[in-house]
Short mmCIF file of C-alpha atoms in Angstrom, two decimals:
data_model
loop_
_atom_site.label_atom_id
_atom_site.label_comp_id
_atom_site.label_asym_id
_atom_site.label_seq_id
_atom_site.Cartn_x
_atom_site.Cartn_y
_atom_site.Cartn_z
CA MET X 175 37.39 -63.61 -50.41
CA ASP X 176 38.89 -61.83 -53.39
CA PRO X 177 42.24 -63.52 -54.33
CA ALA X 178 43.76 -60.05 -54.75
CA ILE X 179 43.17 -59.42 -51.06
CA GLU X 180 44.83 -62.72 -50.15
CA ASN X 181 47.92 -61.93 -52.25
CA LYS X 182 49.67 -59.58 -49.89
CA SER X 183 53.18 -60.74 -50.85
CA LEU X 184 55.60 -58.49 -52.73
CA LEU X 185 56.09 -61.02 -55.54
CA THR X 186 56.03 -59.56 -59.00
CA PRO X 187 53.58 -61.55 -61.24
CA VAL X 188 55.07 -63.64 -64.03
CA LEU X 189 53.59 -64.66 -67.35
CA ILE X 190 55.39 -67.43 -69.24
CA ILE X 191 55.11 -67.47 -73.05
CA PRO X 192 56.77 -70.66 -74.49
CA GLY X 193 58.75 -70.99 -77.72
CA PHE X 194 58.50 -72.99 -80.88
CA MET X 195 57.36 -76.60 -80.27
CA SER X 196 57.21 -75.82 -76.52
CA SER X 197 53.44 -75.83 -76.03
CA ALA X 198 51.73 -79.17 -75.38
CA LEU X 199 48.94 -79.86 -77.92
CA THR X 200 45.82 -81.93 -77.42
CA ILE X 201 43.22 -83.33 -79.80
CA GLU X 202 39.81 -81.81 -79.35
CA LYS X 203 38.19 -83.22 -82.51
CA SER X 204 39.21 -86.20 -84.60
CA PRO X 205 37.67 -88.74 -87.02
CA HIS X 206 39.12 -91.31 -84.58
CA LYS X 207 37.10 -90.76 -81.43
CA ALA X 208 39.47 -92.71 -79.27
CA TRP X 209 42.11 -90.01 -79.79
CA GLU X 210 39.91 -87.12 -78.66
CA GLY X 211 41.04 -85.55 -75.37
CA LYS X 212 44.57 -87.04 -75.59
CA ARG X 213 47.89 -85.27 -76.05
CA ILE X 214 49.30 -85.44 -79.52
CA TRP X 215 52.37 -83.33 -78.74
CA MET X 216 54.23 -84.90 -77.24
CA ASN X 217 52.92 -87.93 -75.30
CA ILE X 218 52.54 -90.21 -78.28
CA THR X 219 52.66 -93.38 -76.21
CA GLN X 220 49.13 -92.62 -74.99
CA LEU X 221 47.98 -92.86 -78.60
CA GLY X 222 48.99 -96.50 -78.87
CA PHE X 223 52.52 -96.23 -80.28
CA GLN X 224 55.19 -98.72 -79.42
CA SER X 225 57.61 -98.10 -82.29
CA LEU X 226 59.91 -95.87 -80.26
CA ARG X 227 60.58 -98.94 -78.08
CA VAL X 228 60.62 -101.76 -80.57
CA GLY X 229 61.02 -99.92 -83.83
CA GLY X 230 64.43 -101.48 -84.52
CA ALA X 231 63.04 -105.03 -84.22
CA LEU X 232 60.04 -104.20 -86.38
CA ARG X 233 62.06 -102.62 -89.14
CA GLU X 234 64.59 -105.41 -89.08
CA ASN X 235 61.75 -107.93 -89.45
CA GLU X 236 60.43 -106.02 -92.47
CA LYS X 237 63.90 -106.18 -94.05
CA ILE X 238 63.89 -109.97 -93.54
CA ARG X 239 60.43 -110.26 -95.11
CA ALA X 240 61.46 -108.11 -98.05
CA SER X 241 64.53 -110.24 -98.78
CA GLN X 242 62.47 -113.45 -98.21
CA GLN X 243 64.96 -114.86 -95.72
CA ASP X 244 64.65 -116.84 -92.48
CA ASN X 245 61.68 -118.92 -93.68
CA SER X 246 63.29 -122.24 -92.92
CA ASN X 247 61.06 -123.19 -90.03
CA GLN X 248 57.49 -122.64 -88.99
CA ALA X 249 58.30 -120.94 -85.63
CA SER X 250 60.30 -118.15 -87.36
CA SER X 251 57.50 -117.68 -89.90
CA ILE X 252 54.92 -117.21 -87.10
CA ALA X 253 57.17 -114.72 -85.27
CA SER X 254 57.77 -112.84 -88.53
CA HIS X 255 54.04 -112.66 -89.25
CA GLU X 256 53.23 -111.38 -85.79
CA LEU X 257 55.88 -108.65 -86.01
CA HIS X 258 54.67 -107.77 -89.47
CA GLN X 259 51.11 -107.31 -88.22
CA GLN X 260 52.42 -105.09 -85.37
CA TYR X 261 54.49 -103.13 -87.88
CA MET X 262 51.49 -102.46 -90.09
CA LYS X 263 49.47 -101.33 -87.05
CA GLU X 264 52.27 -98.95 -86.04
CA MET X 265 52.54 -97.55 -89.55
CA GLU X 266 48.79 -96.89 -89.68
CA CYS X 267 48.95 -95.18 -86.29
CA LYS X 268 51.91 -93.08 -87.31
CA SER X 269 50.27 -91.97 -90.56
CA ARG X 270 47.26 -90.92 -88.49
CA TRP X 271 49.55 -88.92 -86.13
CA VAL X 272 51.25 -87.13 -89.06
CA ARG X 273 47.86 -86.27 -90.56
CA HIS X 274 46.75 -84.71 -87.27
CA MET X 275 49.94 -82.67 -86.88
CA CYS X 276 50.35 -81.40 -90.46
CA LEU X 277 48.41 -78.39 -91.75
CA GLN X 278 46.83 -78.03 -95.16
CA ASP X 279 48.68 -76.63 -98.17
CA ASP X 280 47.74 -73.07 -97.14
CA MET X 281 49.94 -73.60 -94.05
CA LYS X 282 47.26 -72.21 -91.70
CA SER X 283 44.24 -74.51 -91.84
CA GLU X 284 43.85 -77.92 -90.26
CA LYS X 285 42.78 -81.08 -92.06
CA ASP X 286 39.04 -81.69 -92.39
CA GLY X 287 37.52 -83.06 -89.20
CA ILE X 288 40.59 -82.40 -87.08
CA GLU X 289 41.01 -79.79 -84.30
CA VAL X 290 44.25 -79.65 -82.34
CA ARG X 291 44.51 -77.01 -79.61
CA PRO X 292 47.09 -76.01 -76.97
CA ILE X 293 46.66 -77.18 -73.40
CA PRO X 294 45.86 -74.00 -71.41
CA GLY X 295 47.72 -72.63 -68.42
CA CYS X 296 50.97 -73.83 -66.84
CA ALA X 297 50.03 -77.47 -67.61
CA GLY X 298 50.73 -76.71 -71.28
CA VAL X 299 54.30 -75.51 -70.76
CA ASP X 300 55.73 -77.58 -67.90
CA TYR X 301 56.42 -80.98 -69.52
CA LEU X 302 55.44 -82.13 -73.00
CA SER X 303 55.09 -85.68 -71.77
CA ALA X 304 54.13 -85.93 -68.08
CA GLY X 305 55.35 -89.02 -66.27
CA ALA X 306 58.10 -90.23 -63.93
CA LEU X 307 60.24 -91.55 -66.79
CA THR X 308 59.52 -88.86 -69.43
CA GLU X 309 59.53 -85.61 -67.49
CA SER X 310 63.30 -85.31 -67.38
CA LEU X 311 63.43 -85.78 -71.15
CA THR X 312 60.56 -83.46 -72.19
CA TYR X 313 60.72 -80.62 -69.68
CA VAL X 314 60.09 -77.09 -70.92
CA PHE X 315 59.34 -74.69 -68.06
CA GLY X 316 58.68 -77.43 -65.49
CA PRO X 317 61.79 -76.71 -63.36
CA VAL X 318 61.14 -72.94 -63.57
CA LEU X 319 57.57 -73.37 -62.46
CA GLU X 320 58.61 -75.59 -59.55
CA LEU X 321 61.15 -73.00 -58.45
CA LEU X 322 58.68 -70.12 -58.66
CA LYS X 323 56.05 -72.07 -56.74
CA SER X 324 58.63 -72.90 -54.00
CA LYS X 325 59.18 -69.15 -53.63
CA GLY X 326 55.48 -68.52 -53.00
CA TYR X 327 54.01 -68.00 -56.48
CA LYS X 328 50.48 -69.28 -57.02
CA GLU X 329 49.03 -70.15 -60.39
CA GLY X 330 46.20 -67.85 -61.43
CA ILE X 331 47.18 -65.15 -58.94
CA ASN X 332 50.75 -64.13 -59.70
CA LEU X 333 51.80 -66.87 -62.09
CA ASP X 334 50.40 -68.02 -65.39
CA ALA X 335 51.33 -69.22 -68.86
CA ALA X 336 50.09 -68.55 -72.38
CA PRO X 337 50.56 -71.68 -74.53
CA TYR X 338 49.65 -71.49 -78.21
CA ASP X 339 49.45 -73.63 -81.38
CA TRP X 340 53.04 -73.15 -82.55
CA ARG X 341 52.20 -74.48 -86.01
CA LEU X 342 50.18 -71.42 -86.98
CA PRO X 343 51.43 -68.02 -88.30
CA PRO X 344 50.69 -65.10 -85.98
CA ASP X 345 47.72 -63.79 -87.93
CA MET X 346 45.96 -67.16 -87.56
CA LEU X 347 46.74 -67.23 -83.87
CA GLN X 348 44.72 -64.08 -83.49
CA LYS X 349 42.05 -64.91 -86.03
CA ARG X 350 41.33 -68.49 -84.91
CA ASP X 351 42.25 -68.45 -81.19
CA LYS X 352 42.21 -64.73 -80.28
CA TYR X 353 45.62 -65.45 -78.82
CA PHE X 354 47.00 -61.96 -78.41
CA THR X 355 43.73 -60.63 -77.11
CA ASN X 356 43.54 -63.43 -74.56
CA THR X 357 47.21 -62.94 -73.61
CA MET X 358 46.61 -59.24 -72.92
CA GLU X 359 43.59 -60.21 -70.77
CA LYS X 360 45.79 -62.61 -68.83
CA ILE X 361 48.29 -59.83 -68.17
CA THR X 362 45.59 -57.48 -66.86
CA HIS X 363 44.18 -60.32 -64.77
CA LEU X 364 47.56 -60.95 -63.12
CA TYR X 365 48.00 -57.23 -62.63
CA ARG X 366 44.70 -56.94 -60.73
CA GLN X 367 45.13 -60.18 -58.75
CA SER X 368 48.59 -58.96 -57.63
CA ASN X 369 47.55 -55.65 -56.13
CA GLU X 370 48.08 -53.77 -59.38
CA THR X 371 51.67 -54.90 -59.72
CA PRO X 372 53.03 -54.79 -63.31
CA VAL X 373 53.85 -58.14 -64.86
CA ILE X 374 57.09 -59.77 -65.91
CA ILE X 375 56.83 -61.45 -69.34
CA LEU X 376 59.15 -64.45 -69.65
CA CYS X 377 59.19 -65.18 -73.34
CA HIS X 378 61.07 -67.98 -75.05
CA SER X 379 62.23 -68.43 -78.65
CA MET X 380 59.85 -67.74 -81.55
CA LEU X 381 57.01 -65.79 -79.99
CA PHE X 382 59.17 -62.92 -78.76
CA ASN X 383 58.64 -61.11 -82.08
CA PHE X 384 54.86 -61.69 -82.00
CA VAL X 385 54.64 -60.42 -78.43
CA ARG X 386 56.84 -57.38 -79.12
CA HIS X 387 54.69 -56.27 -82.03
CA HIS X 388 51.20 -57.17 -80.76
CA LEU X 389 51.07 -56.49 -77.03
CA GLY X 390 49.55 -53.07 -76.33
CA GLU X 391 49.01 -52.39 -80.03
CA ASN X 392 45.78 -50.52 -79.35
CA ASP X 393 46.85 -48.32 -76.44
CA GLY X 394 50.53 -48.43 -77.26
CA GLN X 395 53.17 -47.32 -74.84
CA LYS X 396 50.64 -46.23 -72.29
CA TRP X 397 49.36 -49.76 -71.85
CA LEU X 398 52.86 -51.20 -71.69
CA ASP X 399 54.01 -48.69 -69.03
CA LYS X 400 50.97 -49.62 -66.88
CA TYR X 401 50.94 -53.42 -67.13
CA ILE X 402 54.46 -54.55 -68.02
CA HIS X 403 57.22 -54.44 -65.47
CA MET X 404 59.84 -56.26 -67.48
CA TYR X 405 60.14 -58.15 -70.76
CA VAL X 406 62.68 -61.01 -70.64
CA PRO X 407 63.30 -62.78 -74.00
CA ILE X 408 65.15 -66.10 -73.64
CA GLY X 409 66.92 -67.57 -76.63
CA ALA X 410 65.14 -65.12 -78.87
CA PRO X 411 65.97 -65.23 -82.63
CA HIS X 412 66.30 -61.46 -82.95
CA ILE X 413 67.54 -61.71 -86.50
CA GLY X 414 66.12 -65.11 -87.35
CA ALA X 415 67.08 -68.76 -87.01
CA PRO X 416 68.95 -70.45 -89.94
CA LYS X 417 67.58 -73.90 -88.97
CA SER X 418 64.09 -72.73 -90.02
CA VAL X 419 65.29 -72.50 -93.64
CA ARG X 420 66.56 -76.02 -93.53
CA ALA X 421 63.22 -77.24 -92.12
CA VAL X 422 61.42 -75.85 -95.16
CA ILE X 423 63.95 -77.03 -97.79
CA ASP X 424 64.99 -80.37 -96.37
CA GLY X 425 62.38 -81.09 -93.71
CA ASP X 426 62.79 -81.44 -89.96
CA LYS X 427 61.99 -84.47 -87.84
CA MET X 428 61.77 -82.29 -84.69
CA GLY X 429 63.94 -84.73 -82.75
CA LEU X 430 61.72 -87.71 -83.66
CA ASP X 431 64.29 -89.53 -85.79
CA ALA X 432 63.36 -92.88 -84.28
CA PHE X 433 59.69 -92.30 -85.07
CA ILE X 434 59.21 -90.56 -88.43
CA ASP X 435 61.17 -91.00 -91.62
CA ASP X 436 62.71 -88.40 -93.98
CA ASP X 437 59.63 -87.97 -96.21
CA GLU X 438 57.32 -87.48 -93.22
CA GLY X 439 59.74 -84.99 -91.73
CA LEU X 440 59.81 -83.06 -94.99
CA MET X 441 55.97 -83.00 -95.21
CA PHE X 442 55.66 -81.93 -91.57
CA GLY X 443 58.29 -79.17 -91.83
CA ARG X 444 56.81 -77.70 -94.97
CA SER X 445 53.24 -77.60 -93.65
CA LEU X 446 53.96 -75.34 -90.68
CA GLY X 447 52.90 -71.75 -91.23
CA SER X 448 55.02 -70.45 -88.34
CA THR X 449 58.42 -71.58 -89.76
CA PRO X 450 58.81 -68.67 -92.27
CA TRP X 451 58.51 -66.25 -89.34
CA LEU X 452 61.83 -67.55 -88.13
CA PHE X 453 63.75 -66.97 -91.35
CA PRO X 454 66.94 -64.91 -90.91
CA LEU X 455 66.65 -61.19 -91.67
CA GLU X 456 68.68 -59.62 -94.45
CA ASN X 457 70.41 -56.36 -93.69
CA THR X 458 69.44 -54.31 -96.77
CA PRO X 459 68.74 -50.57 -97.31
CA ALA X 460 65.08 -51.49 -97.83
CA MET X 461 64.96 -53.50 -94.58
CA PRO X 462 67.79 -52.50 -92.26
CA ILE X 463 68.31 -54.46 -89.09
CA SER X 464 67.52 -52.27 -86.11
CA THR X 465 70.49 -50.98 -84.21
CA SER X 466 68.46 -51.38 -80.99
CA LEU X 467 68.76 -55.17 -81.16
CA PRO X 468 70.88 -56.58 -78.31
CA PRO X 469 74.48 -57.35 -79.31
CA SER X 470 75.66 -60.94 -79.75
CA VAL X 471 77.94 -62.33 -77.10
CA LEU X 472 80.91 -64.15 -78.60
CA ARG X 473 83.05 -66.59 -76.65
CA LEU X 474 86.74 -66.38 -77.63
CA GLU X 475 88.42 -69.73 -77.54
CA SER X 476 91.03 -71.90 -79.18
CA SER X 477 91.23 -75.64 -79.68
CA ILE X 478 93.61 -78.54 -79.69
CA THR X 479 93.41 -81.57 -81.90
CA LEU X 480 94.31 -84.94 -80.34
CA THR X 481 95.19 -87.59 -82.95
CA ILE X 482 95.89 -91.25 -82.23
CA PRO X 483 97.40 -92.62 -85.47
CA THR X 484 97.00 -96.19 -86.65
CA GLN X 485 99.78 -98.11 -84.97
CA THR X 486 100.79 -101.41 -83.37
CA ILE X 487 101.82 -101.28 -79.73
CA PRO X 488 103.80 -104.16 -78.10
CA MET X 489 101.98 -105.31 -74.96
CA LYS X 490 104.42 -107.88 -73.55
CA SER X 491 105.34 -105.73 -70.56
CA PHE X 492 101.68 -104.99 -69.93
CA VAL X 493 100.69 -108.64 -69.54
CA TYR X 494 103.97 -109.86 -67.97
CA ARG X 495 103.35 -112.32 -65.10
CA ARG X 496 99.61 -111.89 -65.22
CA ALA X 497 97.50 -114.94 -64.44
CA VAL X 498 94.66 -113.87 -66.79
CA MET X 499 95.36 -111.90 -69.96
CA PRO X 500 92.80 -109.14 -70.66
CA SER X 501 90.68 -109.71 -73.75
CA LYS X 502 90.35 -106.05 -74.76
CA VAL X 503 91.89 -102.70 -73.74
CA ARG X 504 91.50 -99.09 -74.76
CA LEU X 505 93.53 -95.91 -74.60
CA ALA X 506 92.30 -93.14 -72.24
CA ILE X 507 93.67 -89.56 -72.41
CA HIS X 508 93.04 -87.57 -69.25
CA ILE X 509 93.15 -83.90 -70.03
CA ALA X 510 91.66 -82.89 -66.70
CA GLU X 511 90.29 -84.78 -63.68
CA ASP X 512 86.74 -84.77 -65.07
CA PHE X 513 87.56 -84.63 -68.78
CA VAL X 514 88.67 -87.80 -70.52
CA VAL X 515 88.63 -88.96 -74.12
CA ARG X 516 88.83 -92.67 -74.88
CA THR X 517 89.29 -94.86 -77.88
CA GLU X 518 87.20 -97.87 -78.59
CA PHE X 519 88.10 -101.25 -77.01
CA TYR X 520 90.50 -103.22 -79.16
CA PRO X 521 91.39 -106.92 -78.73
CA LEU X 522 94.89 -108.04 -77.75
CA SER X 523 96.63 -110.54 -79.95
CA ARG X 524 97.59 -113.87 -78.36
CA GLY X 525 101.02 -115.43 -78.12
CA LYS X 526 104.33 -114.85 -76.40
CA SER X 527 104.55 -111.26 -77.66
CA PRO X 528 100.98 -109.86 -77.63
CA THR X 529 100.29 -106.61 -79.53
CA LEU X 530 97.51 -104.03 -79.61
CA ILE X 531 96.50 -102.51 -82.98
CA LEU X 532 94.95 -99.05 -82.66
CA LYS X 533 92.98 -97.39 -85.38
CA GLU X 534 93.23 -93.69 -86.07
CA GLU X 535 90.98 -91.50 -83.94
CA VAL X 536 90.78 -87.71 -83.73
CA TRP X 537 89.29 -85.40 -81.09
CA SER X 538 88.97 -81.60 -81.11
CA VAL X 539 88.98 -80.05 -77.60
CA ALA X 540 87.94 -76.47 -76.92
CA LEU X 541 90.50 -74.51 -74.90
CA PRO X 542 90.89 -70.95 -73.57
CA PRO X 543 92.13 -68.39 -76.11
CA THR X 544 95.73 -68.14 -74.83
CA ILE X 545 98.36 -70.76 -74.03
CA GLU X 546 98.88 -69.30 -70.56
CA GLU X 547 95.23 -69.78 -69.65
CA THR X 548 95.30 -73.26 -71.16
CA LEU X 549 98.26 -74.37 -69.10
CA LYS X 550 96.59 -73.09 -65.93
CA LEU X 551 93.44 -75.05 -66.70
CA TYR X 552 95.11 -78.22 -68.14
CA PRO X 553 98.69 -78.39 -66.89
CA HIS X 554 99.18 -82.06 -67.65
CA ILE X 555 97.87 -84.71 -70.02
CA PHE X 556 97.96 -88.33 -68.83
CA VAL X 557 97.63 -91.43 -71.02
CA HIS X 558 96.40 -94.72 -69.57
CA LEU X 559 95.40 -98.15 -70.77
CA GLU X 560 92.05 -99.37 -69.47
CA GLU X 561 90.86 -102.93 -69.38
CA LEU X 562 87.34 -104.08 -70.19
CA GLY X 563 85.32 -104.09 -66.96
CA ALA X 564 88.20 -102.98 -64.76
CA GLY X 565 86.27 -100.05 -63.29
CA LYS X 566 87.87 -97.24 -61.37
CA PRO X 567 91.50 -97.69 -60.27
CA ARG X 568 92.11 -98.46 -56.62
CA LYS X 569 93.60 -95.80 -54.42
CA ASN X 570 97.28 -96.11 -53.56
CA ARG X 571 97.68 -98.11 -50.32
CA ARG X 572 99.86 -96.55 -47.64
CA GLY X 573 101.34 -98.01 -44.50
CA ILE X 574 102.61 -101.48 -43.66
CA TYR X 575 99.24 -102.65 -42.35
CA HIS X 576 97.63 -102.04 -45.71
CA CYS X 577 100.20 -104.23 -47.33
CA ASP X 578 99.72 -107.30 -45.16
CA VAL X 579 98.17 -107.37 -41.71
CA CYS X 580 99.71 -110.80 -41.03
CA TRP X 581 103.20 -109.86 -42.03
CA LEU X 582 104.81 -111.02 -38.75
CA CYS X 583 103.36 -114.55 -39.03
CA ARG X 584 104.35 -114.75 -42.67
CA PHE X 585 107.85 -113.53 -41.92
CA ALA X 586 108.29 -116.15 -39.15
CA PHE X 587 106.93 -118.92 -41.42
CA CYS X 588 109.38 -117.93 -44.18
CA MET X 589 112.34 -118.03 -41.77
CA VAL X 590 111.39 -121.52 -40.51
CA LYS X 591 110.95 -122.74 -44.10
CA TRP X 592 114.29 -121.26 -45.13
CA PHE X 593 116.02 -122.90 -42.16
CA PHE X 594 114.79 -126.37 -42.95
CA CYS X 595 115.16 -126.10 -46.74
CA LEU X 596 118.62 -124.61 -46.75
CA PRO X 597 120.56 -127.94 -46.10
CA CYS X 598 118.73 -129.64 -48.95
CA ALA X 599 119.46 -126.75 -51.28
CA ILE X 600 123.17 -126.89 -50.42
CA VAL X 601 123.36 -130.70 -50.96
CA LEU X 602 121.62 -130.48 -54.27
#
């Protein structure tokens, strides 16, 4: 049966077009055959990496080897050698990863013998690293897809995605992968499979400009009117993204600070042919910024600066008649019930008059634009001392039974004790 006949719902078809770094990439061809068919962006643990987990230990071991320390016994030398071998293996693996991800100097061609391509369909835009522990950290459109499917959407009938190789400039996307041609075919496919219902394009970040200029370029407005119901750009850099300039000048680790170093981030950032397409636009007579661009939404707000100066606080009353003296305490400032700023834990001095030495700390807190709105939102500020490991404060107990359920017995015992001890007290 034709799927279009089965799709009798009134759901408007949706095509998702991801943003920069939001399409999962897989290795189709590599000099290292074991890597072929595996994700390179972003499930790097499948490629044999462990440095994100033990990178600190490996780097620390290399510092020890470089300074020629800790060679006093044979056991430590063996451990150092084993960690060194693992470190060298990780470095070789990481260099291989960087070589696969970086483009050539022309910023549009891949290295010889390497072919990296986007994972097609919704699987390429849901999670960059699928898995129970990594999905929550690497989700892209995963929650959106789950929500749409729960409302009755079916992939390939009224729901699809168009991932792409986000490293390439738009001309190479079309020349190498026929991306815009294939995307237009996906739109017409969704249109036909959904009883000739125009499609909603959900476009994120970088590719909004590419889509706006390329879709329907042959038939123009006539094609758009027929096949496009709505165009929804999300987080679109209408006049550019300043961070793209930094990526070219100073490099960009793309959030992989624990994995790649500064030099590798610089090489990676400068090899991407798509980055210049995100440069901010300049409003000049030769290239005026279009007045049809959506206006920016500014949030008016003020701020307050909280400063705890360096000071010494006497703590004698705090520890008075306490069986066990706390080792460390910190200052907590409650601005609202769910908004608290805290200092670090500082040790208490010992002796008959213990003290707490606080170091200067400063916080800036965003507030509504007027003092009236601020007082409505934050009418009070409370300052507390918190002990290490004390947890949440107990609720105030109310009623006599919460104080002592055996108070009658205790009262009678005290009266008897007082009766028998009183004569001795008078004689003495």
